[in-house]
GROMACS .gro file of C-alpha atoms in nm:
model
  272
    1MET     CA    1   0.633   0.108   0.967
    2ASP     CA    2   0.403  -0.140   0.840
    3ILE     CA    3   0.523  -0.253   0.512
    4ARG     CA    4   0.174  -0.394   0.490
    5ASN     CA    5   0.065  -0.075   0.418
    6ILE     CA    6   0.368  -0.032   0.128
    7GLN     CA    7   0.188   0.031  -0.211
    8TYR     CA    8   0.466  -0.059  -0.472
    9GLU     CA    9   0.546  -0.461  -0.517
   10LEU     CA   10   0.824  -0.556  -0.391
   11ARG     CA   11   1.025  -0.811  -0.560
   12ASP     CA   12   1.360  -0.815  -0.672
   13ARG     CA   13   1.394  -0.561  -0.963
   14SER     CA   14   1.729  -0.550  -1.205
   15LEU     CA   15   1.808  -0.218  -1.227
   16SER     CA   16   1.706  -0.121  -1.531
   17GLU     CA   17   1.360  -0.208  -1.385
   18ILE     CA   18   1.393  -0.010  -1.190
   19PHE     CA   19   1.452   0.306  -1.348
   20ASP     CA   20   1.183   0.245  -1.516
   21PHE     CA   21   0.962   0.236  -1.220
   22GLY     CA   22   1.070   0.545  -1.118
   23ALA     CA   23   0.960   0.658  -1.444
   24LEU     CA   24   0.561   0.539  -1.369
   25VAL     CA   25   0.575   0.717  -1.038
   26VAL     CA   26   0.696   0.978  -1.111
   27ARG     CA   27   0.441   1.025  -1.403
   28GLU     CA   28   0.184   0.883  -1.125
   29ASN     CA   29   0.274   1.153  -0.893
   30LEU     CA   30   0.340   1.498  -1.146
   31ARG     CA   31   0.155   1.736  -0.947
   32PRO     CA   32   0.366   1.672  -0.584
   33PHE     CA   33   0.728   1.634  -0.844
   34LEU     CA   34   0.624   1.948  -1.019
   35ALA     CA   35   0.501   2.183  -0.689
   36MET     CA   36   0.912   2.077  -0.527
   37LEU     CA   37   1.084   2.144  -0.878
   38GLY     CA   38   0.848   2.442  -0.946
   39LEU     CA   39   0.965   2.598  -0.584
   40ALA     CA   40   1.300   2.522  -0.612
   41LEU     CA   41   1.340   2.711  -0.949
   42LEU     CA   42   1.192   2.958  -0.755
   43VAL     CA   43   1.420   3.017  -0.474
   44PHE     CA   44   1.767   2.899  -0.599
   45LEU     CA   45   1.739   3.019  -1.063
   46PRO     CA   46   1.669   3.334  -1.006
   47LEU     CA   47   2.029   3.341  -0.752
   48ASN     CA   48   2.256   3.116  -1.011
   49ALA     CA   49   2.087   3.313  -1.322
   50TRP     CA   50   2.261   3.655  -1.161
   51ILE     CA   51   2.602   3.497  -1.126
   52LEU     CA   52   2.608   3.407  -1.475
   53PHE     CA   53   2.512   3.711  -1.596
   54SER     CA   54   2.742   3.879  -1.381
   55ASN     CA   55   3.021   3.683  -1.472
   56HIS     CA   56   2.944   3.699  -1.857
   57ALA     CA   57   2.926   4.085  -1.866
   58SER     CA   58   3.261   4.034  -1.658
   59GLU     CA   59   3.439   3.815  -1.880
   60GLY     CA   60   3.247   3.648  -2.160
   61GLU     CA   61   3.274   3.281  -2.210
   62PRO     CA   62   3.431   3.111  -1.989
   63GLU     CA   63   3.650   2.844  -2.017
   64TRP     CA   64   3.511   2.508  -1.932
   65TRP     CA   65   3.761   2.498  -1.667
   66SER     CA   66   3.766   2.807  -1.528
   67GLY     CA   67   3.739   2.870  -1.150
   68LEU     CA   68   3.350   2.958  -1.236
   69HIS     CA   69   3.258   2.630  -1.336
   70LEU     CA   70   3.371   2.448  -1.014
   71ALA     CA   71   3.175   2.697  -0.816
   72LEU     CA   72   2.874   2.653  -1.044
   73LEU     CA   73   2.927   2.310  -0.984
   74GLY     CA   74   2.976   2.304  -0.594
   75LEU     CA   75   2.599   2.583  -0.618
   76VAL     CA   76   2.448   2.332  -0.796
   77LEU     CA   77   2.516   2.054  -0.560
   78ILE     CA   78   2.456   2.222  -0.242
   79GLU     CA   79   2.053   2.327  -0.384
   80ASP     CA   80   2.025   1.988  -0.534
   81SER     CA   81   2.157   1.853  -0.169
   82ILE     CA   82   1.855   2.101  -0.032
   83LEU     CA   83   1.605   2.009  -0.323
   84ASN     CA   84   1.630   1.645  -0.213
   85PHE     CA   85   1.555   1.704   0.177
   86ALA     CA   86   1.200   1.720   0.050
   87LEU     CA   87   1.258   1.436  -0.193
   88VAL     CA   88   1.298   1.223  -0.030
   89LEU     CA   89   1.006   1.250   0.259
   90LEU     CA   90   0.798   1.294  -0.004
   91ASN     CA   91   0.921   0.958  -0.138
   92GLY     CA   92   0.867   0.819   0.222
   93ASN     CA   93   0.511   0.935   0.209
   94LEU     CA   94   0.446   0.791  -0.167
   95LEU     CA   95   0.558   0.447  -0.034
   96PHE     CA   96   0.258   0.471   0.195
   97HIS     CA   97   0.023   0.585  -0.113
   98HIS     CA   98   0.036   0.924   0.061
   99SER     CA   99   0.030   1.252  -0.069
  100PRO     CA  100   0.035   1.530   0.170
  101PRO     CA  101   0.109   1.961   0.122
  102LEU     CA  102   0.420   2.024   0.043
  103ARG     CA  103   0.424   2.202   0.420
  104GLU     CA  104   0.298   1.874   0.593
  105VAL     CA  105   0.605   1.725   0.449
  106LEU     CA  106   0.853   1.993   0.525
  107ALA     CA  107   0.672   2.018   0.868
  108GLY     CA  108   0.710   1.694   1.000
  109SER     CA  109   1.125   1.687   0.963
  110ARG     CA  110   1.218   1.991   1.102
  111PRO     CA  111   1.398   1.833   1.379
  112LEU     CA  112   1.640   1.606   1.105
  113PHE     CA  113   1.705   1.939   0.849
  114TRP     CA  114   1.982   2.087   1.017
  115ARG     CA  115   2.151   1.756   1.044
  116TYR     CA  116   2.116   1.686   0.736
  117ILE     CA  117   2.212   1.942   0.585
  118TRP     CA  118   2.543   1.958   0.805
  119HIS     CA  119   2.634   1.574   0.635
  120GLN     CA  120   2.462   1.624   0.313
  121VAL     CA  121   2.509   2.015   0.212
  122ALA     CA  122   2.855   2.096   0.374
  123LEU     CA  123   3.053   1.722   0.396
  124ARG     CA  124   2.935   1.609   0.105
  125THR     CA  125   2.991   1.925  -0.059
  126PHE     CA  126   3.333   1.926   0.083
  127TYR     CA  127   3.426   1.562   0.015
  128LEU     CA  128   3.309   1.618  -0.403
  129ILE     CA  129   3.403   1.933  -0.469
  130LEU     CA  130   3.686   2.053  -0.275
  131LEU     CA  131   3.885   1.686  -0.200
  132PRO     CA  132   3.796   1.495  -0.507
  133TRP     CA  133   4.121   1.362  -0.587
  134ALA     CA  134   4.066   1.132  -0.249
  135LEU     CA  135   3.888   0.893  -0.348
  136VAL     CA  136   3.824   0.729  -0.053
  137THR     CA  137   3.599   1.013   0.030
  138VAL     CA  138   3.485   1.001  -0.303
  139TRP     CA  139   3.348   0.636  -0.268
  140ARG     CA  140   3.209   0.684   0.083
  141SER     CA  141   2.992   0.954  -0.020
  142LEU     CA  142   2.877   0.823  -0.435
  143ILE     CA  143   2.848   0.444  -0.299
  144VAL     CA  144   2.868   0.330   0.132
  145HIS     CA  145   2.654   0.633   0.165
  146LEU     CA  146   2.449   0.615  -0.115
  147PHE     CA  147   2.066   0.629   0.167
  148LYS     CA  148   2.238   0.908   0.409
  149GLY     CA  149   1.933   1.074   0.320
  150GLU     CA  150   1.716   0.811   0.306
  151VAL     CA  151   1.912   0.665   0.680
  152LEU     CA  152   1.892   1.043   0.846
  153LEU     CA  153   1.517   1.129   0.724
  154LEU     CA  154   1.359   0.836   0.728
  155GLU     CA  155   1.481   0.573   0.920
  156LYS     CA  156   1.618   0.880   1.175
  157LEU     CA  157   1.892   0.694   1.259
  158LYS     CA  158   2.219   0.890   1.379
  159GLY     CA  159   2.602   0.896   1.463
  160SER     CA  160   2.711   0.563   1.499
  161GLN     CA  161   2.432   0.405   1.406
  162ALA     CA  162   2.375   0.561   1.053
  163ARG     CA  163   2.770   0.405   0.980
  164GLU     CA  164   2.657   0.117   1.073
  165ARG     CA  165   2.330   0.112   0.909
  166LEU     CA  166   2.493   0.225   0.606
  167ALA     CA  167   2.754   0.038   0.579
  168ALA     CA  168   2.584  -0.266   0.643
  169MET     CA  169   2.305  -0.184   0.362
  170ASN     CA  170   2.639  -0.136   0.119
  171ALA     CA  171   2.756  -0.462   0.223
  172GLY     CA  172   2.795  -0.733  -0.119
  173GLN     CA  173   2.672  -0.487  -0.323
  174SER     CA  174   2.885  -0.223  -0.388
  175ASP     CA  175   2.947  -0.276  -0.759
  176ARG     CA  176   2.584  -0.312  -0.813
  177SER     CA  177   2.564   0.060  -0.645
  178MET     CA  178   2.939   0.178  -0.843
  179LEU     CA  179   2.651  -0.002  -1.191
  180PHE     CA  180   2.348   0.217  -1.071
  181GLN     CA  181   2.550   0.535  -1.015
  182LEU     CA  182   2.693   0.537  -1.338
  183MET     CA  183   2.321   0.477  -1.532
  184ALA     CA  184   2.172   0.786  -1.307
  185LEU     CA  185   2.531   0.958  -1.492
  186LEU     CA  186   2.456   0.819  -1.823
  187ALA     CA  187   2.083   0.956  -1.816
  188LEU     CA  188   2.185   1.273  -1.694
  189GLY     CA  189   2.400   1.327  -2.010
  190ALA     CA  190   2.092   1.154  -2.249
  191PHE     CA  191   1.823   1.392  -1.992
  192VAL     CA  192   2.050   1.698  -2.117
  193LEU     CA  193   2.185   1.637  -2.415
  194VAL     CA  194   1.811   1.569  -2.582
  195GLY     CA  195   1.691   1.887  -2.424
  196ALA     CA  196   1.955   2.056  -2.467
  197TYR     CA  197   1.881   1.978  -2.862
  198ALA     CA  198   1.472   1.984  -2.842
  199TRP     CA  199   1.546   2.333  -2.673
  200ASN     CA  200   1.763   2.479  -2.953
  201SER     CA  201   1.627   2.367  -3.221
  202LEU     CA  202   1.316   2.571  -3.068
  203ILE     CA  203   1.422   2.859  -3.002
  204GLU     CA  204   1.638   2.847  -3.399
  205ILE     CA  205   1.320   2.859  -3.560
  206PHE     CA  206   1.305   3.226  -3.414
  207ARG     CA  207   1.632   3.323  -3.416
  208LEU     CA  208   1.661   3.337  -3.047
  209ALA     CA  209   1.969   3.271  -2.985
  210ASP     CA  210   2.127   3.522  -3.164
  211ARG     CA  211   1.951   3.788  -2.962
  212PHE     CA  212   1.960   3.659  -2.589
  213TRP     CA  213   2.306   3.438  -2.521
  214TRP     CA  214   2.132   3.283  -2.170
  215LEU     CA  215   1.846   3.087  -2.437
  216GLU     CA  216   2.082   2.872  -2.605
  217MET     CA  217   2.210   2.601  -2.448
  218ASP     CA  218   2.503   2.346  -2.418
  219PHE     CA  219   2.651   2.073  -2.244
  220SER     CA  220   2.805   2.284  -1.980
  221LEU     CA  221   2.643   2.479  -1.646
  222ARG     CA  222   2.736   2.837  -1.882
  223ARG     CA  223   2.336   2.905  -1.903
  224PRO     CA  224   2.075   2.932  -1.690
  225LEU     CA  225   1.816   2.629  -1.850
  226THR     CA  226   2.105   2.360  -1.821
  227HIS     CA  227   2.017   2.397  -1.422
  228VAL     CA  228   1.630   2.400  -1.491
  229LEU     CA  229   1.682   2.001  -1.682
  230ILE     CA  230   2.011   1.931  -1.413
  231PHE     CA  231   1.693   1.937  -1.135
  232ALA     CA  232   1.409   1.850  -1.311
  233PHE     CA  233   1.667   1.500  -1.349
  234SER     CA  234   1.689   1.553  -0.960
  235ALA     CA  235   1.377   1.446  -0.943
  236TYR     CA  236   1.334   1.173  -1.083
  237TYR     CA  237   1.681   1.039  -0.956
  238SER     CA  238   1.524   1.063  -0.578
  239VAL     CA  239   1.256   0.835  -0.717
  240VAL     CA  240   1.502   0.547  -0.899
  241ARG     CA  241   1.764   0.616  -0.552
  242PHE     CA  242   1.449   0.513  -0.332
  243LEU     CA  243   1.352   0.223  -0.470
  244TYR     CA  244   1.659   0.088  -0.485
  245TYR     CA  245   1.686   0.173  -0.160
  246ILE     CA  246   1.330   0.012  -0.061
  247ASP     CA  247   1.496  -0.288  -0.326
  248THR     CA  248   1.785  -0.331  -0.083
  249ARG     CA  249   1.611  -0.320   0.244
  250SER     CA  250   1.327  -0.629   0.083
  251HIS     CA  251   1.673  -0.822   0.037
  252ARG     CA  252   1.827  -0.778   0.318
  253GLU     CA  253   1.483  -0.824   0.593
  254GLY     CA  254   1.305  -1.011   0.358
  255TRP     CA  255   1.010  -0.736   0.366
  256ASP     CA  256   0.867  -1.001   0.054
  257VAL     CA  257   0.852  -1.295   0.211
  258GLU     CA  258   0.682  -1.141   0.541
  259LEU     CA  259   0.458  -0.999   0.339
  260ALA     CA  260   0.352  -1.255   0.182
  261LEU     CA  261   0.343  -1.457   0.477
  262THR     CA  262   0.036  -1.185   0.637
  263ARG     CA  263  -0.151  -1.218   0.295
  264GLY     CA  264  -0.125  -1.602   0.330
  265VAL     CA  265  -0.254  -1.571   0.675
  266ARG     CA  266  -0.540  -1.292   0.614
  267GLU     CA  267  -0.654  -1.506   0.363
  268THR     CA  268  -0.687  -1.840   0.524
  269GLU     CA  269  -0.800  -1.719   0.801
  270GLU     CA  270  -1.124  -1.552   0.565
  271ILE     CA  271  -1.149  -1.911   0.367
  272VAL     CA  272  -1.218  -1.993   0.667
   0.00000   0.00000   0.00000
C-alpha cells in the first residue's frame, strides 16, 4: 500500500469528526453503497420476511424476550457480517479513490472469504449471541477485535500475526474504542427511531397500518422494514469503523508525518 495515493486527509480526528466524515464519504460515494445495500436486501430480506410472516401467523405478536427475537438477532448479525465482507473491500478501494464494480470488489478476495466467514460470521455470532454472559469474549469481539475485518481482508494477516496485530492496534485505546462503539450504538438507535417515526407518519396518512401489520415499524426486529434500516445503517457504520481504523494506523505508524515529509521533498525538488 502506497500512502502517497491515499485520498483522505491524514490527521488526528476526534470520534465526532470521524462520524461526520463518514457521512461525507457515504454521500460522495452513494452509488456503490446503494448497490451493495440493494444486493444485500435482495438476498436477505425475503428470508427474514418469511420468518416474520410465519411466526406472526402462528403465534401473533411474540414478546420481545422470546426465542424468536434471539434467533432474529443472530440472523441479522450473521447477515450484517456477510454484508460487511463487501463493505470492507469497498472502503479499502475508496481510500485510493477507486470505485470498482461490485464483481471486481468481490473477485479479488475470494481466497479470503471462508477465513472471514469463520472468524467474523461463525465465531463472532457464537460469542455475541450464545455467550453474551462471557464478558471476555464480548469484549474481545467488540473492542479488541474491532478491526478484525480490515486486518483479515485488507492486511491479509491470519493466525498469530492477525492476533498480534489486533492486540497492538488496540493497545492503549480500549476506552476510546468502547466510546466509539457506544456512539455507534446511539447513532443506530437514533437512525432506527427517526426512520420508524417518519415511516409510520407516512403510512398513517393512508391508513395502511390497520390493514397491513408488517408495514408498521417499531423499535424491534418484528418488522421487515426495521431490518432494512439496520442494513442501511450498517453501510454507514462500516465507513466510520474504517475511518477509525485508518486514524489508528496513521497515528501508530506515523503516516501523516511520512506523507508530510514526502510532500515536502517533492515540493523542494520542484522548486529546485
